Structure formats: C-alpha cells, structure tokens
C-alpha cells in the first residue's frame, strides 16, 4: 500500500479509522467524535488519527512517525486477530501472521514446546512445536491449530512455570557456544543496496557507507576464525524477509544489521542499537544484551550522542530465529556525524567496536575487560592462545 499521513483522504483512511477504533485508540461510532462513517470527516486523516497511529506504533515497537506505511499497516492487520478467530497452519508461500499466532506461540512456550521466538509468524518451528503438543495430548499431529487443539490448549495446565522458557533457551545456547570466536557463524547485513541507496545526503549514500563498513567487519571477524556472511551482494537489495530467511537457512548464530539514519532536523544526531521486542514482554534477551554491549563499546570509542538501545518489531528483528541487532551509526543529515562516517579510520573504529561487543557477549563476563579497552589485537591474541591451548 502507499503511505497514508495527515492531510490524506480516501477509503484507506476510513479503513485505518475502523481499525484504530477497534483497538480503543479512537472514539467508538456514535460517540461525540465528529467523524461519522460515510462522511468527509471519516475519510480524512486528521490530527486525531495521527495521534492514534503514533500510540499504536509506540505500543507495537514501530517507528512512531504517525504515518501508516507497509510495516504499520501490517501491524494493524495482524493486531486484529485473536486466537480462535481462524484455523492456523503452515503456509509455505504466504505464512500466516498475527496476534493469534503470537498467542499460540507464547502458549506453547509456556507448556514447554520450543517454537523459537514468539514473533507472530507461523513457521516450520511453530508447526513442529504444535505437532509435539498434539502428539503428547493424544490429538492427530497434523500441525493445524483448529477447534480441538484450541480446546486442549485451554484445558492443559502449564508444564513450565516461574520463568520464561524462551529466555532460558537463548541463554543456554549462548552458554554452550563458549567464549571462542572460531566456528561461529555471523550474518552481516549492510542496509539497502542496489538501486535502493537508503539515506542520501550531498552525494553520500547509506548503502555505500554500510557496504564498506560491512566489508571491514567481515575482514576482522574472518581473521578471528568466525564465518562471516554478507546478506546481500553490492548490487542487490533483498527485502528484510528475504534477508531473515537467508540467516535462518544458513543457521547463523547472530545477525548484525548496519544502517545510518536521517531526520528533517539537521540537529538530530547519535548512535542507537535495536533488538527484537514487541512491547508486551516478548523479547530477545541475548539480542538485548548484545545491543547493549555494542552500544556501550561504540559510545566510548566514537563519542557519539547516546540515542539508546531499544526494542522493535521490524521484520529482520522479528523473523530471524537467532539474536539480531540493528546498529544505526549516526545521522547522515547531521554534519558532524556525516564527517565521521566519511572517514575510513572512523569506520575501522566502528568495526572494531562491534567485533569487541560480540566477543564480550560470548565471554559472559569471564576474563572480561572494561568497556572501550579491548582492541582487535587483544581479541586475536586471545583466539590464538585458546587455539594453542586446545592443540596441546
């Protein structure tokens, strides 16, 4: 769909109003609101609609710009589903998604079935978890969530209590991975690419800068023995869902997505990192930890303004099965940030900071050093000493 924003009119706005009413973000029909179905006011995207959209975006972990683009429209549609409204099953060509899928995934996780992250997409892992539940409960293990399965889900008590099993699984996988970098598979995702140049200011493009940063990061990771894979070619720009599918298919341990930002205000500046989190409790705990480590390393090394570590439900964060972090390195619309990003030595500093953040994640606080004091040489030396110790 095309973007809808304040000042627009048409049937699309009528649909958006109806959705927002259903979520209690706009007055119900018949209230004191001036907007009535079939009226010009009802078809107008006014300030009330913008405020309601912003409130919805804030609730769902989206960018709170008050504009209904593809991501916000998808979230509005998905939020309208509750578990039991429809049968749920694996659809390869067009996966089912919605809040009903989130509820199913969270319920299966509570019962002890591993469906991965409750991202709201009915994927193969969700189907496997559902089949496991159906077998254990004496149902036909067809992987379809219909009336009988729903009845059983409501009747069966929890197998797991007193914690969040998804969180525990992520932490256990991290612990088992060990502190060594060698053998770990990391997908590096340089934003945009091909004909999509991303943010472009004074001839400087986000796609070019992030491609260069990604190559620098890949080189450093490869030197430590990690397997670093790029999510795209230099001349291509796959959609986020395709990038997530690549990471899932390759069995990556982590995904690092690299971007810069822009703002209508030339004063906007700084560094931010993002991890999966839907605002209602579901989060990637390891992703959040890694985002925080990278944020702190880069802040000390670059002296950029701290824009924080935040949860989001963007497709790449939501659809990947492994911890994923998006790094927004400055604003190209800010003169100071742009000057830094144009300096190859600065991009080397950023690459080193991200690598050290990953290393510190796997150290789990053991034999660690204060933030900002680790260097690429330190990481290499530790990897070499560990390899030599294993060879003895």
Tab-separated table of C-alpha atoms in Angstrom:
chain	number	residue	atom	x	y	z
A	1	UNK	CA	0.000	0.000	0.000
A	2	UNK	CA	1.023	3.646	-0.426
A	3	UNK	CA	1.825	5.800	2.586
A	4	UNK	CA	-1.029	7.472	4.455
A	5	UNK	CA	-0.326	10.562	6.550
A	6	UNK	CA	-2.032	13.625	7.992
A	7	UNK	CA	-3.870	15.544	5.271
A	8	UNK	CA	-4.675	12.463	3.152
A	9	UNK	CA	-8.234	11.377	2.398
A	10	UNK	CA	-9.949	8.349	0.916
A	11	UNK	CA	-11.245	4.852	1.638
A	12	UNK	CA	-7.879	3.794	3.041
A	13	UNK	CA	-8.262	6.339	5.841
A	14	UNK	CA	-11.772	5.006	6.595
A	15	UNK	CA	-10.254	1.532	6.998
A	16	UNK	CA	-7.480	2.832	9.277
A	17	UNK	CA	-10.028	4.664	11.429
A	18	UNK	CA	-12.081	1.483	11.811
A	19	UNK	CA	-9.024	-0.479	12.914
A	20	UNK	CA	-7.974	2.164	15.421
A	21	UNK	CA	-11.494	2.247	16.869
A	22	UNK	CA	-11.341	-1.496	17.330
A	23	UNK	CA	-8.196	-1.088	19.436
A	24	UNK	CA	-9.771	1.657	21.541
A	25	UNK	CA	-7.480	4.351	20.162
A	26	UNK	CA	-10.243	6.426	18.579
A	27	UNK	CA	-13.768	7.131	19.898
A	28	UNK	CA	-16.348	4.471	19.062
A	29	UNK	CA	-19.033	5.085	16.474
A	30	UNK	CA	-21.885	7.075	17.991
A	31	UNK	CA	-19.650	8.993	20.434
A	32	UNK	CA	-19.065	12.708	20.398
A	33	UNK	CA	-16.479	12.387	17.632
A	34	UNK	CA	-17.142	14.473	14.530
A	35	UNK	CA	-16.082	11.549	12.332
A	36	UNK	CA	-19.037	9.502	11.089
A	37	UNK	CA	-18.984	6.603	8.628
A	38	UNK	CA	-19.600	7.855	5.113
A	39	UNK	CA	-18.776	11.466	5.925
A	40	UNK	CA	-15.931	13.561	4.582
A	41	UNK	CA	-14.503	13.786	8.097
A	42	UNK	CA	-14.403	9.986	8.391
A	43	UNK	CA	-12.295	9.767	5.237
A	44	UNK	CA	-9.867	12.474	6.388
A	45	UNK	CA	-6.505	11.696	8.061
A	46	UNK	CA	-6.575	14.375	10.747
A	47	UNK	CA	-4.561	15.098	13.891
A	48	UNK	CA	-6.634	12.659	15.982
A	49	UNK	CA	-5.830	9.832	13.582
A	50	UNK	CA	-2.150	10.738	13.612
A	51	UNK	CA	-2.060	10.694	17.422
A	52	UNK	CA	-3.869	7.333	17.464
A	53	UNK	CA	-1.424	5.898	14.916
A	54	UNK	CA	1.510	7.126	16.984
A	55	UNK	CA	0.039	5.486	20.103
A	56	UNK	CA	-0.403	2.220	18.200
A	57	UNK	CA	3.139	2.376	16.812
A	58	UNK	CA	4.550	3.016	20.276
A	59	UNK	CA	2.629	0.039	21.644
A	60	UNK	CA	3.862	-2.260	18.851
A	61	UNK	CA	7.540	-1.306	18.810
A	62	UNK	CA	7.401	0.549	15.488
A	63	UNK	CA	8.824	3.903	14.478
A	64	UNK	CA	6.417	6.459	15.965
A	65	UNK	CA	6.114	8.771	12.972
A	66	UNK	CA	2.299	8.847	12.743
A	67	UNK	CA	2.487	7.585	9.144
A	68	UNK	CA	0.776	4.380	8.003
A	69	UNK	CA	3.315	2.663	5.769
A	70	UNK	CA	3.636	-1.068	4.955
A	71	UNK	CA	5.012	-2.031	8.399
A	72	UNK	CA	2.340	-0.128	10.351
A	73	UNK	CA	-0.457	-1.362	8.086
A	74	UNK	CA	0.735	-4.968	8.514
A	75	UNK	CA	0.823	-4.496	12.278
A	76	UNK	CA	-2.693	-3.021	12.262
A	77	UNK	CA	-3.998	-6.009	10.315
A	78	UNK	CA	-2.181	-8.527	12.499
A	79	UNK	CA	-3.370	-6.909	15.733
A	80	UNK	CA	-6.974	-7.609	14.724
A	81	UNK	CA	-6.600	-11.403	15.071
A	82	UNK	CA	-7.215	-13.234	18.361
A	83	UNK	CA	-6.589	-16.930	18.921
A	84	UNK	CA	-9.648	-18.865	17.742
A	85	UNK	CA	-10.699	-16.421	15.023
A	86	UNK	CA	-9.312	-18.744	12.329
A	87	UNK	CA	-7.521	-22.044	11.862
A	88	UNK	CA	-3.740	-21.711	11.907
A	89	UNK	CA	-1.401	-23.818	9.810
A	90	UNK	CA	1.898	-23.661	7.949
A	91	UNK	CA	1.504	-21.906	4.591
A	92	UNK	CA	4.830	-22.027	2.777
A	93	UNK	CA	4.100	-19.491	0.040
A	94	UNK	CA	2.319	-16.969	2.298
A	95	UNK	CA	2.984	-17.624	6.017
A	96	UNK	CA	0.142	-16.746	8.377
A	97	UNK	CA	0.917	-13.952	10.823
A	98	UNK	CA	-0.945	-12.075	13.512
A	99	UNK	CA	-1.541	-11.668	17.215
A	100	UNK	CA	-3.325	-15.026	17.265
A	101	UNK	CA	-0.073	-16.667	16.142
A	102	UNK	CA	1.807	-14.793	18.890
A	103	UNK	CA	-0.687	-16.092	21.479
A	104	UNK	CA	-0.315	-19.657	20.178
A	105	UNK	CA	3.485	-19.435	20.255
A	106	UNK	CA	3.516	-17.999	23.782
A	107	UNK	CA	1.101	-20.692	24.987
A	108	UNK	CA	3.217	-23.497	23.502
A	109	UNK	CA	6.340	-21.994	25.059
A	110	UNK	CA	4.611	-21.910	28.455
A	111	UNK	CA	3.799	-25.600	28.019
A	112	UNK	CA	7.440	-26.433	27.284
A	113	UNK	CA	7.410	-26.722	23.475
A	114	UNK	CA	10.201	-24.959	21.615
A	115	UNK	CA	8.692	-22.770	18.912
A	116	UNK	CA	11.536	-20.251	18.966
A	117	UNK	CA	10.870	-16.561	19.349
A	118	UNK	CA	7.172	-15.558	19.538
A	119	UNK	CA	7.438	-13.297	16.515
A	120	UNK	CA	3.889	-13.813	15.285
A	121	UNK	CA	4.693	-15.786	12.101
A	122	UNK	CA	3.525	-19.414	11.792
A	123	UNK	CA	6.760	-21.007	10.559
A	124	UNK	CA	8.225	-24.522	10.468
A	125	UNK	CA	9.427	-24.327	14.068
A	126	UNK	CA	5.944	-23.319	15.237
A	127	UNK	CA	4.444	-26.233	13.320
A	128	UNK	CA	6.936	-28.682	14.887
A	129	UNK	CA	6.154	-27.390	18.385
A	130	UNK	CA	2.408	-27.651	17.709
A	131	UNK	CA	2.762	-31.215	16.383
A	132	UNK	CA	4.692	-32.143	19.526
A	133	UNK	CA	1.900	-30.769	21.709
A	134	UNK	CA	-0.750	-32.588	19.666
A	135	UNK	CA	1.087	-35.924	19.951
A	136	UNK	CA	1.514	-35.539	23.714
A	137	UNK	CA	-2.159	-34.696	24.174
A	138	UNK	CA	-3.457	-37.581	22.010
A	139	UNK	CA	-4.586	-35.450	19.097
A	140	UNK	CA	-3.903	-36.013	15.424
A	141	UNK	CA	-0.454	-34.388	14.965
A	142	UNK	CA	-1.375	-32.520	11.797
A	143	UNK	CA	0.204	-29.205	12.792
A	144	UNK	CA	-3.112	-27.384	12.356
A	145	UNK	CA	-4.483	-25.301	15.210
A	146	UNK	CA	-8.229	-25.931	14.970
A	147	UNK	CA	-11.073	-26.260	17.498
A	148	UNK	CA	-9.840	-29.491	19.134
A	149	UNK	CA	-6.313	-28.182	19.566
A	150	UNK	CA	-7.597	-24.886	20.945
A	151	UNK	CA	-9.762	-26.765	23.458
A	152	UNK	CA	-6.781	-28.828	24.560
A	153	UNK	CA	-4.569	-25.744	24.910
A	154	UNK	CA	-7.129	-24.145	27.206
A	155	UNK	CA	-7.570	-27.277	29.314
A	156	UNK	CA	-3.954	-28.327	29.807
A	157	UNK	CA	-2.032	-26.823	32.715
A	158	UNK	CA	1.420	-25.352	32.287
A	159	UNK	CA	4.491	-27.571	32.259
A	160	UNK	CA	6.776	-24.582	32.746
A	161	UNK	CA	6.187	-22.021	35.488
A	162	UNK	CA	8.191	-19.374	37.297
A	163	UNK	CA	10.107	-18.092	34.305
A	164	UNK	CA	10.244	-17.541	30.548
A	165	UNK	CA	11.427	-20.720	28.768
A	166	UNK	CA	12.323	-18.867	25.566
A	167	UNK	CA	14.661	-16.641	27.563
A	168	UNK	CA	16.248	-19.660	29.250
A	169	UNK	CA	16.804	-21.430	25.919
A	170	UNK	CA	18.554	-18.402	24.414
A	171	UNK	CA	20.803	-18.076	27.444
A	172	UNK	CA	21.630	-21.783	27.472
A	173	UNK	CA	22.545	-21.731	23.775
A	174	UNK	CA	24.834	-18.783	24.456
A	175	UNK	CA	26.493	-20.581	27.385
A	176	UNK	CA	27.052	-23.732	25.320
A	177	UNK	CA	28.565	-21.744	22.462
A	178	UNK	CA	31.612	-20.997	24.620
A	179	UNK	CA	33.944	-17.979	24.560
A	180	UNK	CA	35.861	-18.812	21.353
A	181	UNK	CA	35.080	-16.857	18.199
A	182	UNK	CA	36.288	-19.588	15.852
A	183	UNK	CA	33.466	-21.514	14.200
A	184	UNK	CA	30.705	-19.057	14.997
A	185	UNK	CA	28.622	-18.012	12.013
A	186	UNK	CA	27.614	-14.345	11.788
A	187	UNK	CA	25.451	-12.753	9.106
A	188	UNK	CA	26.398	-9.137	8.387
A	189	UNK	CA	23.526	-7.195	6.843
A	190	UNK	CA	24.539	-3.900	5.180
A	191	UNK	CA	21.363	-1.835	4.808
A	192	UNK	CA	19.791	-1.086	1.426
A	193	UNK	CA	21.883	-1.737	-1.739
A	194	UNK	CA	21.391	-1.983	-5.487
A	195	UNK	CA	19.086	0.754	-6.740
A	196	UNK	CA	17.938	1.479	-3.166
A	197	UNK	CA	20.652	3.804	-1.854
A	198	UNK	CA	18.965	4.480	1.500
A	199	UNK	CA	19.660	7.853	3.091
A	200	UNK	CA	21.421	10.116	0.580
A	201	UNK	CA	22.916	13.473	1.541
A	202	UNK	CA	25.301	15.590	-0.569
A	203	UNK	CA	26.103	12.587	-2.771
A	204	UNK	CA	26.890	10.350	0.219
A	205	UNK	CA	24.723	7.224	0.375
A	206	UNK	CA	23.870	4.937	3.269
A	207	UNK	CA	24.201	1.880	1.003
A	208	UNK	CA	27.826	2.677	0.077
A	209	UNK	CA	28.916	3.505	3.622
A	210	UNK	CA	27.307	0.426	5.153
A	211	UNK	CA	28.707	-1.836	2.427
A	212	UNK	CA	32.192	-0.546	3.231
A	213	UNK	CA	31.621	-0.941	6.987
A	214	UNK	CA	30.301	-4.464	6.451
A	215	UNK	CA	33.402	-5.462	4.478
A	216	UNK	CA	35.661	-4.116	7.229
A	217	UNK	CA	33.683	-6.069	9.826
A	218	UNK	CA	33.746	-9.255	7.750
A	219	UNK	CA	37.534	-8.994	7.422
A	220	UNK	CA	38.054	-8.661	11.169
A	221	UNK	CA	35.636	-11.449	12.013
A	222	UNK	CA	37.204	-13.796	9.474
A	223	UNK	CA	40.637	-13.112	10.989
A	224	UNK	CA	39.355	-14.414	14.354
A	225	UNK	CA	38.124	-17.650	12.782
A	226	UNK	CA	34.467	-16.667	12.589
A	227	UNK	CA	32.447	-17.413	9.474
A	228	UNK	CA	31.106	-14.027	8.417
A	229	UNK	CA	28.472	-13.970	5.653
A	230	UNK	CA	27.017	-10.955	3.853
A	231	UNK	CA	23.235	-10.875	3.499
A	232	UNK	CA	23.361	-9.301	0.053
A	233	UNK	CA	25.540	-8.529	-2.933
A	234	UNK	CA	26.739	-4.995	-3.519
A	235	UNK	CA	24.325	-4.580	-6.453
A	236	UNK	CA	21.237	-6.043	-4.762
A	237	UNK	CA	18.669	-5.068	-2.130
A	238	UNK	CA	16.664	-8.088	-0.977
A	239	UNK	CA	13.634	-7.348	1.239
A	240	UNK	CA	14.066	-7.801	5.002
A	241	UNK	CA	12.043	-11.034	4.991
A	242	UNK	CA	14.477	-12.480	2.432
A	243	UNK	CA	17.479	-11.386	4.489
A	244	UNK	CA	15.960	-13.043	7.567
A	245	UNK	CA	15.305	-16.239	5.581
A	246	UNK	CA	18.963	-16.255	4.479
A	247	UNK	CA	20.134	-16.020	8.098
A	248	UNK	CA	17.726	-18.766	9.182
A	249	UNK	CA	18.709	-21.077	6.298
A	250	UNK	CA	22.432	-20.684	6.954
A	251	UNK	CA	21.976	-21.390	10.663
A	252	UNK	CA	23.631	-18.156	11.767
A	253	UNK	CA	24.470	-17.649	15.434
A	254	UNK	CA	23.964	-13.874	15.252
A	255	UNK	CA	22.809	-11.240	12.752
A	256	UNK	CA	24.211	-7.702	12.700
A	257	UNK	CA	22.339	-5.179	10.541
A	258	UNK	CA	24.140	-1.927	9.690
A	259	UNK	CA	22.362	1.366	8.955
A	260	UNK	CA	22.609	5.125	9.247
A	261	UNK	CA	19.687	7.428	9.973
A	262	UNK	CA	18.221	10.727	8.746
A	263	UNK	CA	15.956	13.418	10.152
A	264	UNK	CA	14.274	16.564	8.904
A	265	UNK	CA	16.122	18.377	11.687
A	266	UNK	CA	19.817	18.874	10.997
A	267	UNK	CA	20.385	18.795	14.772
A	268	UNK	CA	19.373	15.125	15.109
A	269	UNK	CA	22.469	13.011	15.709
A	270	UNK	CA	23.829	9.991	17.546
A	271	UNK	CA	24.068	6.244	17.805
A	272	UNK	CA	21.322	3.714	18.528
A	273	UNK	CA	21.005	-0.073	18.608
A	274	UNK	CA	17.837	-2.148	18.302
A	275	UNK	CA	16.809	-5.704	19.211
A	276	UNK	CA	13.584	-7.701	18.949
A	277	UNK	CA	10.897	-6.766	21.481
A	278	UNK	CA	7.163	-6.408	20.976
A	279	UNK	CA	6.340	-4.155	23.912
A	280	UNK	CA	4.243	-6.812	25.680
A	281	UNK	CA	7.003	-8.837	27.301
A	282	UNK	CA	8.322	-10.928	24.409
A	283	UNK	CA	11.942	-10.053	23.760
A	284	UNK	CA	15.236	-11.493	22.588
A	285	UNK	CA	17.202	-11.354	25.829
A	286	UNK	CA	20.526	-12.217	24.212
A	287	UNK	CA	19.788	-9.740	21.420
A	288	UNK	CA	19.123	-7.073	24.027
A	289	UNK	CA	22.378	-7.916	25.816
A	290	UNK	CA	24.379	-7.765	22.580
A	291	UNK	CA	22.748	-4.466	21.571
A	292	UNK	CA	23.750	-3.001	24.927
A	293	UNK	CA	27.338	-4.244	24.654
A	294	UNK	CA	27.744	-2.846	21.131
A	295	UNK	CA	26.117	0.441	22.139
A	296	UNK	CA	28.473	0.958	25.071
A	297	UNK	CA	31.590	-0.008	23.109
A	298	UNK	CA	30.748	2.368	20.267
A	299	UNK	CA	29.781	5.259	22.522
A	300	UNK	CA	33.153	5.227	24.273
A	301	UNK	CA	35.114	4.765	21.039
A	302	UNK	CA	33.261	7.330	18.904
A	303	UNK	CA	31.996	9.931	21.428
A	304	UNK	CA	28.677	9.999	19.562
A	305	UNK	CA	25.441	11.045	21.241
A	306	UNK	CA	23.715	8.157	23.038
A	307	UNK	CA	20.297	7.512	21.438
A	308	UNK	CA	19.824	4.328	23.454
A	309	UNK	CA	19.133	0.640	22.982
A	310	UNK	CA	15.527	-0.026	22.059
A	311	UNK	CA	13.156	-2.937	21.291
A	312	UNK	CA	11.491	-3.022	17.867
A	313	UNK	CA	9.386	-5.400	15.772
A	314	UNK	CA	10.962	-4.633	12.401
A	315	UNK	CA	10.883	-7.635	10.057
A	316	UNK	CA	14.556	-8.570	10.264
A	317	UNK	CA	14.467	-8.482	14.076
A	318	UNK	CA	11.161	-10.346	14.211
A	319	UNK	CA	11.683	-13.052	11.589
A	320	UNK	CA	15.215	-14.186	12.441
A	321	UNK	CA	15.472	-17.185	14.784
A	322	UNK	CA	18.747	-16.046	16.303
A	323	UNK	CA	19.680	-12.892	18.262
A	324	UNK	CA	19.698	-9.964	15.845
A	325	UNK	CA	20.894	-6.411	16.418
A	326	UNK	CA	20.443	-3.407	14.172
A	327	UNK	CA	23.070	-0.677	14.578
A	328	UNK	CA	22.175	2.862	13.461
A	329	UNK	CA	25.552	4.596	13.146
A	330	UNK	CA	24.809	8.307	13.221
A	331	UNK	CA	22.701	10.609	11.066
A	332	UNK	CA	23.856	11.473	7.572
A	333	UNK	CA	21.746	14.629	7.879
A	334	UNK	CA	23.960	15.811	10.765
A	335	UNK	CA	27.169	17.482	9.612
A	336	UNK	CA	29.309	16.124	12.453
A	337	UNK	CA	28.061	12.536	12.128
A	338	UNK	CA	28.482	12.674	8.350
A	339	UNK	CA	32.081	13.887	8.622
A	340	UNK	CA	32.868	10.999	10.957
A	341	UNK	CA	31.245	8.392	8.696
A	342	UNK	CA	33.174	9.666	5.673
A	343	UNK	CA	36.475	8.951	7.470
A	344	UNK	CA	37.721	5.387	6.765
A	345	UNK	CA	39.587	5.407	10.090
A	346	UNK	CA	36.271	6.072	11.865
A	347	UNK	CA	34.644	3.128	10.082
A	348	UNK	CA	37.556	0.978	11.281
A	349	UNK	CA	36.819	2.102	14.841
A	350	UNK	CA	33.143	1.182	14.451
A	351	UNK	CA	34.013	-2.241	13.022
A	352	UNK	CA	36.375	-2.921	15.930
A	353	UNK	CA	33.761	-1.805	18.478
A	354	UNK	CA	31.104	-4.113	17.030
A	355	UNK	CA	33.540	-7.047	16.971
A	356	UNK	CA	34.527	-6.441	20.591
A	357	UNK	CA	30.847	-6.245	21.573
A	358	UNK	CA	30.313	-9.697	20.064
A	359	UNK	CA	33.396	-11.068	21.822
A	360	UNK	CA	32.237	-9.711	25.177
A	361	UNK	CA	28.829	-11.346	24.659
A	362	UNK	CA	30.451	-14.774	24.373
A	363	UNK	CA	32.778	-14.161	27.311
A	364	UNK	CA	29.714	-13.986	29.590
A	365	UNK	CA	31.628	-11.683	31.920
A	366	UNK	CA	34.571	-14.100	32.352
A	367	UNK	CA	38.098	-12.695	31.814
A	368	UNK	CA	36.493	-9.525	30.502
A	369	UNK	CA	37.960	-6.024	30.358
A	370	UNK	CA	36.396	-2.593	30.955
A	371	UNK	CA	34.310	-1.157	28.137
A	372	UNK	CA	36.420	0.515	25.471
A	373	UNK	CA	39.723	-1.104	26.459
A	374	UNK	CA	39.518	-4.257	24.342
A	375	UNK	CA	41.240	-3.979	20.951
A	376	UNK	CA	41.172	-6.079	17.798
A	377	UNK	CA	44.711	-7.204	18.646
A	378	UNK	CA	43.525	-8.328	22.093
A	379	UNK	CA	40.741	-10.393	20.521
A	380	UNK	CA	43.177	-12.016	18.056
A	381	UNK	CA	45.686	-12.754	20.807
A	382	UNK	CA	43.022	-14.458	22.915
A	383	UNK	CA	41.842	-16.548	19.994
A	384	UNK	CA	45.409	-17.634	19.172
A	385	UNK	CA	46.159	-18.539	22.801
A	386	UNK	CA	42.942	-20.551	23.057
A	387	UNK	CA	43.724	-22.389	19.831
A	388	UNK	CA	47.239	-23.199	21.037
A	389	UNK	CA	45.880	-24.420	24.379
A	390	UNK	CA	43.468	-26.749	22.574
A	391	UNK	CA	46.295	-28.112	20.423
A	392	UNK	CA	48.430	-29.120	23.462
